[in-house]
mmCIF file of C-alpha atoms in Angstrom:
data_model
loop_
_atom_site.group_PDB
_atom_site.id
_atom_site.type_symbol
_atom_site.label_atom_id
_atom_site.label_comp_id
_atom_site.label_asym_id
_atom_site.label_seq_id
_atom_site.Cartn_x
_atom_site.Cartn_y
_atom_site.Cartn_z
ATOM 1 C CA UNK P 12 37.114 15.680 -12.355
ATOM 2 C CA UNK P 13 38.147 12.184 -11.519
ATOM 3 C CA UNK P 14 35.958 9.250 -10.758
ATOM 4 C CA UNK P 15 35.834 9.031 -6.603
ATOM 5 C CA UNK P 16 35.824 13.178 -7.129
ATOM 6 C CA UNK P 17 32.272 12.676 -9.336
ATOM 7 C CA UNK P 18 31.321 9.684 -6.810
ATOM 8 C CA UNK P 19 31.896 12.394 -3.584
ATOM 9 C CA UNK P 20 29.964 15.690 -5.658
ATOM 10 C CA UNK P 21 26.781 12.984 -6.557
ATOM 11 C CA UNK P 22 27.074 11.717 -2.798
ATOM 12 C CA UNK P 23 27.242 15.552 -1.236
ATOM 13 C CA UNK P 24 24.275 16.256 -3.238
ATOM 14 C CA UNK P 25 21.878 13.609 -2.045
ATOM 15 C CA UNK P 26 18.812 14.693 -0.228
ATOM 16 C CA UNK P 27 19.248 14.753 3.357
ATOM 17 C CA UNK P 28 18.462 11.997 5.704
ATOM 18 C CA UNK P 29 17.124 12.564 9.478
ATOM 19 C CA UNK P 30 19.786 12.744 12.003
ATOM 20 C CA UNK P 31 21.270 8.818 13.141
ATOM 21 C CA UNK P 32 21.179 9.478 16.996
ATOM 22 C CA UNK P 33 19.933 8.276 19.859
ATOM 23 C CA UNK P 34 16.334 8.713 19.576
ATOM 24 C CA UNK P 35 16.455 7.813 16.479
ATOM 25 C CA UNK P 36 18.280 4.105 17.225
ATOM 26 C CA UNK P 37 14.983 3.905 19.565
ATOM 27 C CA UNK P 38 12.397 4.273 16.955
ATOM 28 C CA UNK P 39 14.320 1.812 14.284
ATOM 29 C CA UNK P 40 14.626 -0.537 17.327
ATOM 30 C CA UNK P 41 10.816 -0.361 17.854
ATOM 31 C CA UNK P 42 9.779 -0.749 14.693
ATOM 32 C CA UNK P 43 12.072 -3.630 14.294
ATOM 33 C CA UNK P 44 10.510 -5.022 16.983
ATOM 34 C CA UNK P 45 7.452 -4.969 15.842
ATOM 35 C CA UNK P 46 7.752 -5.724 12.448
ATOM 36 C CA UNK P 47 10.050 -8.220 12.524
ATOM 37 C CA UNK P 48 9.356 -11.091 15.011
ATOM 38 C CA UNK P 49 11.722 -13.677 16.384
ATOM 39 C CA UNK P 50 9.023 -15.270 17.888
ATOM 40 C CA UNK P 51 6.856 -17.591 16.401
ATOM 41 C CA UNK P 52 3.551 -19.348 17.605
ATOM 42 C CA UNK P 53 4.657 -22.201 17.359
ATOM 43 C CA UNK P 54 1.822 -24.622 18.481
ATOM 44 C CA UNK P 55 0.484 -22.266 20.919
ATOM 45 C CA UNK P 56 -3.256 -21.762 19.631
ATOM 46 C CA UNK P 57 -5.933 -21.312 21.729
ATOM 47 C CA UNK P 58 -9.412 -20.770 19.744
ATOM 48 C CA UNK P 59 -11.779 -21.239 21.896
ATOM 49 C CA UNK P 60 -15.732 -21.629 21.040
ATOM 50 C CA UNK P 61 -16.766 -20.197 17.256
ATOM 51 C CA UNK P 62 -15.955 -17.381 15.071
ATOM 52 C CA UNK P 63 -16.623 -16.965 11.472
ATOM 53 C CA UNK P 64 -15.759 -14.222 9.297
ATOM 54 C CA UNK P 65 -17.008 -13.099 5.397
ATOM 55 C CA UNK P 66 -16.125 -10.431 3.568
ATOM 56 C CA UNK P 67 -15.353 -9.394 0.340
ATOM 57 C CA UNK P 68 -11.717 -8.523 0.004
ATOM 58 C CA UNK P 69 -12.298 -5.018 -1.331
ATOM 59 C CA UNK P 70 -13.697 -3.948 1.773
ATOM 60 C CA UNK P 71 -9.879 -5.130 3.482
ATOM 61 C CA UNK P 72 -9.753 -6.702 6.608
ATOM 62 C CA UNK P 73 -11.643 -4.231 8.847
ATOM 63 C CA UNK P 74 -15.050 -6.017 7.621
ATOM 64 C CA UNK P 75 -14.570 -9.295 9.623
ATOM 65 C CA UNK P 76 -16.425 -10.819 12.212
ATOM 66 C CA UNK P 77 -19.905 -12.483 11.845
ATOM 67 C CA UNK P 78 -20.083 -15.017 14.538
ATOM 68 C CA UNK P 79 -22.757 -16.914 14.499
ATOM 69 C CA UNK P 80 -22.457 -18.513 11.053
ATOM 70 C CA UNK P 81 -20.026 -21.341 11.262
ATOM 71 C CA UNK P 82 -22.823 -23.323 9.654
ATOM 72 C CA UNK P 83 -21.452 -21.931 6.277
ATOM 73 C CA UNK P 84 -18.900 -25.445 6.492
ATOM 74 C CA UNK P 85 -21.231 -27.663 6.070
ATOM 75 C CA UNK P 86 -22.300 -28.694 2.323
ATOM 76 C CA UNK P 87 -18.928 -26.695 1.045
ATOM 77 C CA UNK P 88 -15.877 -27.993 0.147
ATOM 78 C CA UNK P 89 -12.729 -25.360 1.850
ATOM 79 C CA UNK P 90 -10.308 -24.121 0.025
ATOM 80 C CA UNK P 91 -7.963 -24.289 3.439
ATOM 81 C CA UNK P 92 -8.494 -26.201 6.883
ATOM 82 C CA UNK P 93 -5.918 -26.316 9.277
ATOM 83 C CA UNK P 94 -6.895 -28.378 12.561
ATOM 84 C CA UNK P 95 -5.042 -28.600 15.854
ATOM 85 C CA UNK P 96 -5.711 -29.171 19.457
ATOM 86 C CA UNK P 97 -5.655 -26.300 21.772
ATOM 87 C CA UNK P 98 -4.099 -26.198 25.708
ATOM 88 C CA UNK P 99 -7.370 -27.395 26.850
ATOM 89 C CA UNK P 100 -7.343 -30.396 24.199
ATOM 90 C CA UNK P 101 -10.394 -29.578 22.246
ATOM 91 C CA UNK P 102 -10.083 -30.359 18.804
ATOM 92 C CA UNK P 103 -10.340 -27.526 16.602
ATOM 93 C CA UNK P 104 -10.587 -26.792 12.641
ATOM 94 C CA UNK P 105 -9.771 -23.350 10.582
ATOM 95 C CA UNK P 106 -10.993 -23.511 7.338
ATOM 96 C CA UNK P 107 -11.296 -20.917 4.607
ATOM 97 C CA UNK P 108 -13.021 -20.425 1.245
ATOM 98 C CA UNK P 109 -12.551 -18.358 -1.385
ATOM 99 C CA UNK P 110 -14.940 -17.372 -4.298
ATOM 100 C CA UNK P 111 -16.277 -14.567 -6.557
ATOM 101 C CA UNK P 112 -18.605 -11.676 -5.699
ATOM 102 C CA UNK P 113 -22.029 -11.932 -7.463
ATOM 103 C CA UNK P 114 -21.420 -11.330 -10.973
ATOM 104 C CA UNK P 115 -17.837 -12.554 -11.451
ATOM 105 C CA UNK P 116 -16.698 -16.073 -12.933
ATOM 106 C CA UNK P 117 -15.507 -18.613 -10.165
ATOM 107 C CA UNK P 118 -12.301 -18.914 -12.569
ATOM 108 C CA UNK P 119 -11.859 -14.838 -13.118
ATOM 109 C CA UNK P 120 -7.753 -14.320 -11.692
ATOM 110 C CA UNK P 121 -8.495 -12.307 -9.177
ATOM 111 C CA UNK P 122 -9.908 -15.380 -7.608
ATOM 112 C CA UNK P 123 -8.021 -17.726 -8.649
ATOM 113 C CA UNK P 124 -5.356 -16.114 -7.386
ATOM 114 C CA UNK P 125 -6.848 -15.532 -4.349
ATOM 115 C CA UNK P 126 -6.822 -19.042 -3.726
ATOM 116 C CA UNK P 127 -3.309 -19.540 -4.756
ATOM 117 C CA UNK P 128 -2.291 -17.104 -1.981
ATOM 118 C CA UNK P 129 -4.623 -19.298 0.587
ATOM 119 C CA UNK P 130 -3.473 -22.069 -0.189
ATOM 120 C CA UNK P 131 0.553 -21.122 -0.273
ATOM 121 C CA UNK P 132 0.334 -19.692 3.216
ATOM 122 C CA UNK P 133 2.373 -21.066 6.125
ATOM 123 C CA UNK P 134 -0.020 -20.906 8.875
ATOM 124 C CA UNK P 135 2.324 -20.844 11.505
ATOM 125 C CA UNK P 136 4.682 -17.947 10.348
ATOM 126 C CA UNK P 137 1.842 -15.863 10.298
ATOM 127 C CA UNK P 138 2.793 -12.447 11.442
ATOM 128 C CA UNK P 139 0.894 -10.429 14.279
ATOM 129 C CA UNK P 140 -0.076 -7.057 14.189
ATOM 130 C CA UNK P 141 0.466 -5.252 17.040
ATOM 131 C CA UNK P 142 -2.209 -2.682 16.125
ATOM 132 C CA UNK P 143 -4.438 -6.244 15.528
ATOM 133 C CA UNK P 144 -3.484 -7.422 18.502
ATOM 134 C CA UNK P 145 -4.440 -4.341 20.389
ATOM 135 C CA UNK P 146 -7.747 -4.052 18.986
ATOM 136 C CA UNK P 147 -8.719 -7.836 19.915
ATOM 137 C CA UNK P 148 -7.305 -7.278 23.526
ATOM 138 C CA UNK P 149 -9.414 -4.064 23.700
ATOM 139 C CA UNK P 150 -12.688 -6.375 22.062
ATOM 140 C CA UNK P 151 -12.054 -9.523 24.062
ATOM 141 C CA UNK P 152 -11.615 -6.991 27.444
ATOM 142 C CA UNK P 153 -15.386 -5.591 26.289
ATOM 143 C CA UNK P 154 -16.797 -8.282 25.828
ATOM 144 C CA UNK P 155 -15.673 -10.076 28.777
ATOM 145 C CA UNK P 156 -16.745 -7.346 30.830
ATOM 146 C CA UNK P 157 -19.892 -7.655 29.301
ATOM 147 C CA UNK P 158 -20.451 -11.168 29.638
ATOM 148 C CA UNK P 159 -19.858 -11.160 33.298
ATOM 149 C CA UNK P 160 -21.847 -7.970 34.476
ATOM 150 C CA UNK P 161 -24.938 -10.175 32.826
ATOM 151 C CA UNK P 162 -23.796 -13.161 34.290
ATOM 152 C CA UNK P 163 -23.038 -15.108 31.346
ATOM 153 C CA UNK P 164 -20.026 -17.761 30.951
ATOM 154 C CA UNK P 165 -17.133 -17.035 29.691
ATOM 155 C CA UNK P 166 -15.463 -19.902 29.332
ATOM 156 C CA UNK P 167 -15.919 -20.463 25.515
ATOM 157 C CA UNK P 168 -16.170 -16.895 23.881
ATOM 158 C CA UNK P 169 -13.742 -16.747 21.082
ATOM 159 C CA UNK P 170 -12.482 -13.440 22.135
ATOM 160 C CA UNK P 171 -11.054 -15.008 24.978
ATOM 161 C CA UNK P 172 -7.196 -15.698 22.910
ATOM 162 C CA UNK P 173 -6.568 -11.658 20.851
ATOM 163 C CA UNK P 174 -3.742 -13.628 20.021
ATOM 164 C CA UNK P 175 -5.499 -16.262 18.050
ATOM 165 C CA UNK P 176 -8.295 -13.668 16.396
ATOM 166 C CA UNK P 177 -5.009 -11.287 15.762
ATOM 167 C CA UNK P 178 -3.821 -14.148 13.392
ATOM 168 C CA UNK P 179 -7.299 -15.377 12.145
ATOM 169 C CA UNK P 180 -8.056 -11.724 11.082
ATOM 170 C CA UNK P 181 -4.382 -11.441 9.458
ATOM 171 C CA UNK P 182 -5.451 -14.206 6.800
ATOM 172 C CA UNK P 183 -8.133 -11.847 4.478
ATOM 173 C CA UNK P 184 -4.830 -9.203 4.619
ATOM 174 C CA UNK P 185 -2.645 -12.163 3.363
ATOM 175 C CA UNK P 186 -4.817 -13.033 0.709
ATOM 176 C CA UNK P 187 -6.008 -9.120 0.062
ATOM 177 C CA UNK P 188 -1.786 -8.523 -0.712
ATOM 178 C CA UNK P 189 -1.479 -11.531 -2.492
ATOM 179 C CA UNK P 190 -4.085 -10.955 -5.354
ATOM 180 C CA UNK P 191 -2.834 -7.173 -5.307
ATOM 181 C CA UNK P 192 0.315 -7.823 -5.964
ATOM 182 C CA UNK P 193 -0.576 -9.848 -9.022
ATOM 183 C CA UNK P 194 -1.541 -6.381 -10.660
ATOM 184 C CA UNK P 195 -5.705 -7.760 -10.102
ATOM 185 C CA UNK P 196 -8.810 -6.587 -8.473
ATOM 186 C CA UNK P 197 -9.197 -8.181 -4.834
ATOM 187 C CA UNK P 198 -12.800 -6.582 -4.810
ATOM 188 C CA UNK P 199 -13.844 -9.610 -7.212
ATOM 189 C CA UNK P 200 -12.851 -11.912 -4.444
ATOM 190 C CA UNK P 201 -14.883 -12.975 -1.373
ATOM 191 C CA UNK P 202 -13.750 -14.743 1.745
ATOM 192 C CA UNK P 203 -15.066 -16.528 4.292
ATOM 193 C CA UNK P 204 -13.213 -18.235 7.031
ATOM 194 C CA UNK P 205 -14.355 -19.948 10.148
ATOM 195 C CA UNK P 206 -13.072 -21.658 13.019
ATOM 196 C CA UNK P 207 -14.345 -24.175 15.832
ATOM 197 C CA UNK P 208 -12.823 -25.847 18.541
ATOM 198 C CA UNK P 209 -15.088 -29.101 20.388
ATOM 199 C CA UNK P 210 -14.596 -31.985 22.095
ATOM 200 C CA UNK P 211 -13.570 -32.034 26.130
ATOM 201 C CA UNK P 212 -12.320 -29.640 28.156
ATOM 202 C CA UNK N 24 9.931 -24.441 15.453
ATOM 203 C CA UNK N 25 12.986 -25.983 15.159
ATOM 204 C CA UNK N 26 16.584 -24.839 15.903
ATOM 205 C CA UNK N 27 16.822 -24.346 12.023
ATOM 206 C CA UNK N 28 14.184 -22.297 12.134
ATOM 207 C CA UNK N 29 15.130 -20.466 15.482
ATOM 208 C CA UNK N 30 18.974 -19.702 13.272
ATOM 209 C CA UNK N 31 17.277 -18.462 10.639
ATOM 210 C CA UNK N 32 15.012 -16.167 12.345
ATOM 211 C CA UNK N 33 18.036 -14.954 14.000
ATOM 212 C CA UNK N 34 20.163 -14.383 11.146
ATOM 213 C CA UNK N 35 17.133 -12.542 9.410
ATOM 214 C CA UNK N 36 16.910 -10.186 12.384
ATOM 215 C CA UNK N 37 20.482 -9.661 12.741
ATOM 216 C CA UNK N 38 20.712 -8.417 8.967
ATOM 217 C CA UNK N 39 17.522 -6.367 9.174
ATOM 218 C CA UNK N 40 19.000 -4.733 12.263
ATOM 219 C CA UNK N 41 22.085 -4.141 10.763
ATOM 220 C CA UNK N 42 20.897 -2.546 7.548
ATOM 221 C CA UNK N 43 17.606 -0.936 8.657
ATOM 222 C CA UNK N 44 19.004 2.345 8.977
ATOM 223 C CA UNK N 45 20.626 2.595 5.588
ATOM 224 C CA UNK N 46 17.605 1.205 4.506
ATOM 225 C CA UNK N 47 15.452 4.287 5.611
ATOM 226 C CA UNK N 48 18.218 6.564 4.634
ATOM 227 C CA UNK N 49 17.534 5.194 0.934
ATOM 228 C CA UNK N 50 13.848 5.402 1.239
ATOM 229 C CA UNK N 51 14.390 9.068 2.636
ATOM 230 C CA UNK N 52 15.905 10.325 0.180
ATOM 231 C CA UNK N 53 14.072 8.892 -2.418
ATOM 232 C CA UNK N 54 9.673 9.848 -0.696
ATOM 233 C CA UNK N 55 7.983 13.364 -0.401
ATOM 234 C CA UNK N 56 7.416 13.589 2.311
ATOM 235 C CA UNK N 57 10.069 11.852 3.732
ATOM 236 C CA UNK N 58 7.744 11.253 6.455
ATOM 237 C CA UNK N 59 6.580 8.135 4.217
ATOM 238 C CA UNK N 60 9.666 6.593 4.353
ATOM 239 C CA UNK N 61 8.116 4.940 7.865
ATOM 240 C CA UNK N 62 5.607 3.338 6.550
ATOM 241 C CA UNK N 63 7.425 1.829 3.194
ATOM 242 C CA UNK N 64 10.176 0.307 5.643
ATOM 243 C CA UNK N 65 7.826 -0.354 7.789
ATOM 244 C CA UNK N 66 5.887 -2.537 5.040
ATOM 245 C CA UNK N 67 8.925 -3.595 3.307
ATOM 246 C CA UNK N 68 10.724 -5.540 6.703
ATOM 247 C CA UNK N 69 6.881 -7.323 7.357
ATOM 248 C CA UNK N 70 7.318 -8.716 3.626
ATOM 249 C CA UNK N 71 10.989 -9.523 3.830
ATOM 250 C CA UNK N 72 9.938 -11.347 7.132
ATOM 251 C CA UNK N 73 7.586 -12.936 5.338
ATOM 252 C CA UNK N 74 9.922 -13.867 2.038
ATOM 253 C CA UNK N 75 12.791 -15.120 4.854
ATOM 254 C CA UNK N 76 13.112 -19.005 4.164
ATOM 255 C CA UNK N 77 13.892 -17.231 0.524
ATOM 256 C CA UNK N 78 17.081 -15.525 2.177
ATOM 257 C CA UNK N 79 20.626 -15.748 0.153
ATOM 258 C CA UNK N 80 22.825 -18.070 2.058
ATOM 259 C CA UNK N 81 25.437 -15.752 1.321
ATOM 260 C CA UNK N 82 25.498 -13.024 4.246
ATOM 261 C CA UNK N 83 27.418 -10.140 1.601
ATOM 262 C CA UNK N 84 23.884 -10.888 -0.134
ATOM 263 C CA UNK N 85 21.807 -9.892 2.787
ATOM 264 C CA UNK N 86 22.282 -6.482 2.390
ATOM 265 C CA UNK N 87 20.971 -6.476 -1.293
ATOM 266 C CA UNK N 88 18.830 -8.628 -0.755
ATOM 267 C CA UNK N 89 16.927 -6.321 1.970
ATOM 268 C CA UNK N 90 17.490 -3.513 -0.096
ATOM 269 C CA UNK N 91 15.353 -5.475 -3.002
ATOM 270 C CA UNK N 92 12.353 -5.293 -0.834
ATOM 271 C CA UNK N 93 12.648 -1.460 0.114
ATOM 272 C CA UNK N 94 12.774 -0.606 -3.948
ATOM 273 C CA UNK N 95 9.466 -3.121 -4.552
ATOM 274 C CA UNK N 96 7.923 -2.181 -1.437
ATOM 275 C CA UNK N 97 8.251 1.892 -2.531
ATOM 276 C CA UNK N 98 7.484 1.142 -6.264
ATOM 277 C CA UNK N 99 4.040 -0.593 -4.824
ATOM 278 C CA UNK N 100 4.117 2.257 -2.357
ATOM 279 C CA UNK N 101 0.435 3.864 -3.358
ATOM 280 C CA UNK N 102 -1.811 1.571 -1.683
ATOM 281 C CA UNK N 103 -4.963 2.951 -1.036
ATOM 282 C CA UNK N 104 -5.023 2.313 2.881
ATOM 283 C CA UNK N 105 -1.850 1.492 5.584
ATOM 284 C CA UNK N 106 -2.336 0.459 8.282
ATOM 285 C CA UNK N 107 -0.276 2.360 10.997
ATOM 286 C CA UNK N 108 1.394 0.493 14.033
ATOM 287 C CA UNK N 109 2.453 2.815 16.719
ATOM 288 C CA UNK N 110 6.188 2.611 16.734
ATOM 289 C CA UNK N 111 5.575 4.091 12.163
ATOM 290 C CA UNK N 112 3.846 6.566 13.664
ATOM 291 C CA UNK N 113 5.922 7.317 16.050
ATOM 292 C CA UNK N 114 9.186 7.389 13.326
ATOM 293 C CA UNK N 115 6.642 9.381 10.916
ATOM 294 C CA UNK N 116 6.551 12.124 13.372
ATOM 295 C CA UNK N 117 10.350 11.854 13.586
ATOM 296 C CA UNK N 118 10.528 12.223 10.232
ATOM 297 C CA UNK N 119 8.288 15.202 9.775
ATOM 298 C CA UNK N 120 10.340 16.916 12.328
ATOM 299 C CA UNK N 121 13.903 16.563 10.733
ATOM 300 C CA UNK N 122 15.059 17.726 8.036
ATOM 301 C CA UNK N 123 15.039 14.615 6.478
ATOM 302 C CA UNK N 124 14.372 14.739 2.494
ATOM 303 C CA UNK N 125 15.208 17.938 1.513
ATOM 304 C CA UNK N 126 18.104 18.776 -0.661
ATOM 305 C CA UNK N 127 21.495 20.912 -0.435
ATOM 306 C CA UNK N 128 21.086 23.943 -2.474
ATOM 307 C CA UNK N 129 24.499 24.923 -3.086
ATOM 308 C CA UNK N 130 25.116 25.601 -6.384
ATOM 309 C CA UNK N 131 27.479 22.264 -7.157
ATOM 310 C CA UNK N 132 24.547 20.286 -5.603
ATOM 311 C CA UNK N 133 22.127 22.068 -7.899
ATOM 312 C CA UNK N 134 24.397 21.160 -10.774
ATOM 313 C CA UNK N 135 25.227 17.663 -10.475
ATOM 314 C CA UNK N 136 21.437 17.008 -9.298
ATOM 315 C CA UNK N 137 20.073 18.221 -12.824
ATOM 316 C CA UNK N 138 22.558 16.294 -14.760
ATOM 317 C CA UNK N 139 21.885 13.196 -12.754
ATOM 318 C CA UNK N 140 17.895 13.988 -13.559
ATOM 319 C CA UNK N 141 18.606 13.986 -17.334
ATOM 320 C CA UNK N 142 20.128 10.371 -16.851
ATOM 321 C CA UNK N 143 17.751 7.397 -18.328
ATOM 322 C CA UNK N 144 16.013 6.466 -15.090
ATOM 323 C CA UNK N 145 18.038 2.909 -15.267
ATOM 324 C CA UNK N 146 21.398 4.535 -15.031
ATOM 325 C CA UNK N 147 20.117 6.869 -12.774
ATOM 326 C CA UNK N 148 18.885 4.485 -10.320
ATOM 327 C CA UNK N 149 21.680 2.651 -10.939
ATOM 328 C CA UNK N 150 24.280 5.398 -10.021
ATOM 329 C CA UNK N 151 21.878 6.780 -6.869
ATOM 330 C CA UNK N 152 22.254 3.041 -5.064
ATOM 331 C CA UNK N 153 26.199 3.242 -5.631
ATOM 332 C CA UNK N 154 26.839 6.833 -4.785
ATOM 333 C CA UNK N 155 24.229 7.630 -1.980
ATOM 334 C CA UNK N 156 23.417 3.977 -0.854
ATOM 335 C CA UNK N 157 27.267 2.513 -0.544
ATOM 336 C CA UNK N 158 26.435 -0.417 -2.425
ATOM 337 C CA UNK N 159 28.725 -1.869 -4.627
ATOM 338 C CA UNK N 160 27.735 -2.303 -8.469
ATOM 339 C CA UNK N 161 27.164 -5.674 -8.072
ATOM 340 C CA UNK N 162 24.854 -5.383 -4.826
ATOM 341 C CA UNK N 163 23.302 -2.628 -6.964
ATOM 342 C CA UNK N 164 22.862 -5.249 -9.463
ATOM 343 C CA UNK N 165 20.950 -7.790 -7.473
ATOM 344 C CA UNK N 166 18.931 -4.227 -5.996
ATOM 345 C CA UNK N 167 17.380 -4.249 -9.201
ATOM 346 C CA UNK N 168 17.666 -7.586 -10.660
ATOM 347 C CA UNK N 169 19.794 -7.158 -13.260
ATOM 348 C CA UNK N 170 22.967 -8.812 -14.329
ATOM 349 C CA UNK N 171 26.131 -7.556 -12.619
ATOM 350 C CA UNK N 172 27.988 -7.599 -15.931
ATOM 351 C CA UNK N 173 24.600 -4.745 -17.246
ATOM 352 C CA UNK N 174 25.290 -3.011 -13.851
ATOM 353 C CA UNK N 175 28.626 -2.145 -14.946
ATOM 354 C CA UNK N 176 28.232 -1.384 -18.210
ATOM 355 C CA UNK N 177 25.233 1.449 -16.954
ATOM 356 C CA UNK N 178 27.354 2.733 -14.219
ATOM 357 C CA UNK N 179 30.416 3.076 -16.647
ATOM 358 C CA UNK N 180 27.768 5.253 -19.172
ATOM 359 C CA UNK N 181 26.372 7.208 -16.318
ATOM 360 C CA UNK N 182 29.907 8.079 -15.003
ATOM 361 C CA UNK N 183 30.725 9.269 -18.569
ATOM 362 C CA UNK N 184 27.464 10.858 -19.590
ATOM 363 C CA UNK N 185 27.504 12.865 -15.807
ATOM 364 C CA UNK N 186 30.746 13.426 -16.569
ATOM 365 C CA UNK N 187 30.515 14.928 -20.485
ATOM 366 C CA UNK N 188 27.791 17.261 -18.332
ATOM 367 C CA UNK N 189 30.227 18.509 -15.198
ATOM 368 C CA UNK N 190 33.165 18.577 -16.913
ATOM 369 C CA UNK N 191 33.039 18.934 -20.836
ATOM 370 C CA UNK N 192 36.661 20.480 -20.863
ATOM 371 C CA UNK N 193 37.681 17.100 -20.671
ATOM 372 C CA UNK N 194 39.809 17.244 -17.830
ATOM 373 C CA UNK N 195 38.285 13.702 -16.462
ATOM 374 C CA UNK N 196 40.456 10.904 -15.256
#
């Protein structure tokens, strides 16, 4: 037995892989697509009114949305802000903090390297989730129904840009990965983000 | 964005869309069920998106380069919770249905697989990536972050042990 006639036995005998056809150039395309995006935001943000989130990172990302308590900003010093103006040239203000659970040191790794992760993230390559995505559309169509069969305005709900929540609520993920994939505990870690847009309309 | 970053998104896609098939193909064959295979490529490409500013210059180094993030991305592959898009479900199903993961049985097959099993799991790896993969020993090399010049040396002692196994009369080239 030669060398290419070793290399062709080892290469007949691996495990077999699903069939490269058609259908198959469909679902690779798809998940491509979704996975991988050309697009980016760019400065396209459109927050509108208030949202807040905090969680603790052990719970993942599903445990977000508190709104209501963006008064959490005041008297603390972020760990992350990012500001911008939106389409309708409010001013607005993301900011993020990161600490321990009850119990754990403010300097345990898990949180430090929580913040590390914050604080090395590149706001505006942040990825969408198109199963995110879905589930704010499906929120912010609830809740705008909502709001209008009792009359309310609608004007400034938060929910009214999934886009914008998709990539708020992608940050605790970020950070979640991040301190995992330091070989630590993310349930140590809490998070609490925030973001407000004021100023005219 | 600028056009920079516009050419480099571009490029990044281009090489993910070129490989992403051999890249399931070597997460296939390497997950039971194969059926996970969707959801490790689909986790590897959102961190290689996410890694792309960090992507060789050289386009030959694309390829390992990708590959790098399929072997990470299925050695961290036991997280607790995934979160499913629709199009990794929809290649999961795929998957389930084919025959995608399972083994030839004829007897050759059954040979050379349990000599390549009682390879050290380096070589082994090493010797999969060339031989099932296509890659050459020095993409293989920056698959696993190792030197090319310890890639070669492994390969040339797996070729030799597999072969002191499948053909101890000597008769190798």
């Amino acid at each position: 037995m030669n060398d290419a006639e070793l290399r062709e036995a080892h290469r007949a005998a691996a495990p077999l892989v699903a069939p490269r056809d058609e259908r198959m150039a469909a679902l690779l395309d798809a998940v491509v697509s979704e996975r991988v995006r050309l697009r980016r935001r760019g400065r396209r943000r459109l927050f509108l009114g208030v949202a807040s989130f905090a969680l603790m990172l052990g719970g993942t990302g599903a445990a977000l949305a508190v709104p209501g308590v963006q008064e959490w900003w005041f008297g603390f010093s972020p760990d992350r802000t990012d500001q911008w103006t939106n389409d309708t040239r409010q001013t607005c203000q993301a900011s993020y903090i990161v600490g321990p659970i009850p119990g754990v040191s403010d300097t345990d790794p898990a949180v430090l390297a929580a913040r590390e992760t914050l604080e090395g993230i590149d706001f505006e390559s942040v990825a969408i989730d198109e199963a995110v995505l879905k589930r704010g559309r499906e929120m912010a169509a609830e809740a705008l129904a909502a709001a209008e069969q009792k009359g309310q305005p609608t004007r400034d709900m938060w929910f009214n840009d999934p886009d914008a929540w998709a990539i708020f609520e992608a940050i605790p993920e970020i950070v979640f990965d991040g301190v995992k994939e330091q070989g630590l505990d993310p349930s140590r870690v809490s998070l609490e983000g925030g973001f407000d847009c004021g100023g005219p309309k | 964005m600028s056009a920079r970053d516009r050419a480099q998104d571009r490029r990044f896609e281009t090489a993910v869309r070129q490989n992403v098939s051999d890249i399931l193909a070597y997460l296939e064959r390497r997950i039971d069920p194969a059926a996970d295979a969707a959801d490790i490529l689909s986790d590897a490409l959102f961190t290689a998106w996410k890694k792309r500013a960090d992507m060789p210059f050289d386009d030959a180094a694309l390829r390992p380069w990708l590959f790098a993030f399929a072997r990470n991305t299925l050695l961290n592959a036991r997280r607790a919770a995934r979160r499913r898009t629709a199009a990794t479900n929809e290649l999961r199903n795929f998957l389930t249905q084919s025959q995608s993961g399972t083994k030839p049985s004829t007897e050759g097959a059954v040979e050379i697989r349990m000599a390549v099993a009682k390879l050290p799991d380096d070589h082994r790896e090493l010797i999969e990536l060339v031989h099932w993969e296509g890659l050459s020993v020095a993409e293989a090399a920056n698959v696993l972050d190792i030197p090319p010049s310890t890639a070669r040396s492994r390969y040339a002692t797996a070729k030799r042990l597999l072969l002191a196994v499948l053909d101890p009369a000597g008769t190798a080239v």
